Amino acid sequence: MEEYKPAASYSFSSYILAVTLATVLVYFIYRRGQGRKFHYPPGPKGLPLFGSFFSLIFTKRQEYEVVNDWTNKYGDVISFKLLNTRVYVLNNVQMSHDVMGSLSMMGRVPVPIIKTLTGRENPGVAFSNGDVWKEQRRFLLSVFKRADAKGIRFEEIVGAQAERMLTEIEKTKSARFDPQPIINISIGSIITKIVSGITYEFDDDDFHRLVTHSNRVFDLLGPAGGILSSVPILAAVPSPAKRQLTKEWDTMYDFIKKNIASHKSEFNPNQEAADYIESYLHEIAKRTTENNKGSFDEINLLECSFDVLLGGWETSATTISWSLHTLACYPEAQNRVRQEIFDVIGQERDPRFSDRHQMPIAMSTIAECTRLRPAFDFHLPHVAEQDCQVGEYDIPKGSVVTTNMSHLFLSPTLWEEPLEFRPDRFLNEDGQFDRKREPIIFGTGRRVCPGEQLARTEIFLFITSILQRFTLSLAEGVPKDLPCYHRFTNRPDPYQIHAEKIV
Ligand code: HEM
């Protein structure tokens, strides 16, 4: 295998090339746009043609820090130009629900790598648009909705992997260890089981290759909600990092293609589907009989399976990894959740997802963990497919719109002492979990995360299973304010904890 050399997700030279290309393009767009008057929200003025591009490039600060300065200056909705694209950032939950829920706001910026590898402009669910997106998303949701009733059983799959994770943690015998690889592999096993039906051994060669390549994809992709990566002209600029990403992406496709081929060779139309690929083959067969193929074919099956792997792996693993770090920092909070676990579930029975209804302390503690350490700074950007409005302002067709989670979750204007860990902020006067205040980690509107139910099951079962059996503490030298690695998600830097078994 060729040596893997990590590269920055978007290299500086790419941006310089992009600037040159964009200058020409923007000039023509600027000329064409003369005479049309839109009422834009306030925001940084930026430079003619380039807009605020250089403010985000020529800085050592993170993108979200720069945008939060603008947010503090300009308010609930801000807008600015990046080359030829107008970007809107929503800093208000209700506004995010209203705008992202609009029929005009369902688009995504296309990912050129997908076209390079599949030869098709618009396949899959996470980066597709129009009728293909509607059809593929509806189908994915219908498969996930059937979960736990028949076919794919989320709770059973997650419970089995939680058990394997506990066995791995127990092997550490209270010595310091990094929980992230264990969480990553356990979540990866859940998502591959859902897509392919196979439970891989942790040391299976195929599975190991997939873990390695998917980690590289997550590293190379850059922030999922990144504002610069949502500018179409930049997404199209070639770079060494993108060439490397294309290779890694293709290796993940190979894994899925192998699974599709083996499912096809064993396909029995009279047998109930037990995983996503099988459900999809049933749909293709049914539609062929009805002479109503729609967008159901093997390229869409490949891309949708990839999207589920991509969307459902690092996101959940990052959220759980941060939660374990946070809980290890706050032994008092752990004790409160543990007492609730003992009261509601006891020490013998495994936690069930339905237990959450009787467990306000656990739910509010999980909500506070996700607020304090959001997996993304911004929601995956949407593209306006038609001219539309946000309050009194215009959003012209083609604009990119995102929601600023780092502001909504951590701003002192919205939360009392936002950097303090206080799970009780999510309890109402009756001591019940107040769902209305919960951080909107799964997005809002029509493209809201279709894996929400699965992710909630994973987070709840993993955290309660660990706290039922172990007391967590930070290993010596690990900081409470652990830095994070801004890649596909805000992954924690490597850290170590102790897990002391409760006897
Ligand atoms: C804690 C875990 C997770 C978080 C924080 C998360 C968050 C998100 C967010 C913010 C979006 C973008 C929503 C938008 O565009 O408005 C999204 C989309 C998506 N997520 Fe998740 N997600 C998680 C887990 C999962 C899981 C487990 C799966 C699959 C099983 C999944 C699959 C997807 C897919 C396919 C999309 C694209 C939907 C579309 O474009 O229509 N996610 N997720």
PDB file of C-alpha atoms in Angstrom, residues 21-22 25 41 53 124 133 173 187 199 208 211 237 254 339 401 410 442 448 485 497:
ATOM      1  CA  LEU A  21     -10.137  31.974 -11.409  1.00  0.00           C
ATOM      2  CA  ALA A  22     -12.697  33.610  -9.227  1.00  0.00           C
ATOM      3  CA  LEU A  25     -15.692  34.846 -12.927  1.00  0.00           C
ATOM      4  CA  PRO A  41     -28.532  41.573   6.078  1.00  0.00           C
ATOM      5  CA  PHE A  53     -12.415  35.865   1.400  1.00  0.00           C
ATOM      6  CA  GLY A 124     -26.903   9.912  -3.293  1.00  0.00           C
ATOM      7  CA  TRP A 133     -32.427  13.844  -3.274  1.00  0.00           C
ATOM      8  CA  LYS A 173      -7.896  -2.720  34.167  1.00  0.00           C
ATOM      9  CA  ILE A 187     -19.518   3.119  16.077  1.00  0.00           C
ATOM     10  CA  THR A 199     -20.676  -7.767  12.097  1.00  0.00           C
ATOM     11  CA  HIS A 208      -9.415  -2.478   9.465  1.00  0.00           C
ATOM     12  CA  VAL A 211     -11.381   2.158   9.423  1.00  0.00           C
ATOM     13  CA  VAL A 237     -10.203  23.801  -7.466  1.00  0.00           C
ATOM     14  CA  ASP A 254     -14.500  -0.378  -3.223  1.00  0.00           C
ATOM     15  CA  GLN A 339     -27.512   7.099  40.846  1.00  0.00           C
ATOM     16  CA  VAL A 401     -26.931  29.528   4.144  1.00  0.00           C
ATOM     17  CA  LEU A 410     -21.817  28.941  23.577  1.00  0.00           C
ATOM     18  CA  PHE A 442     -28.875  17.465  14.098  1.00  0.00           C
ATOM     19  CA  VAL A 448     -32.304  17.608   9.072  1.00  0.00           C
ATOM     20  CA  TYR A 485      -8.992  19.069  15.891  1.00  0.00           C
ATOM     21  CA  ILE A 497      -8.796   8.507  30.989  1.00  0.00           C
TER      22      ILE A 497
END
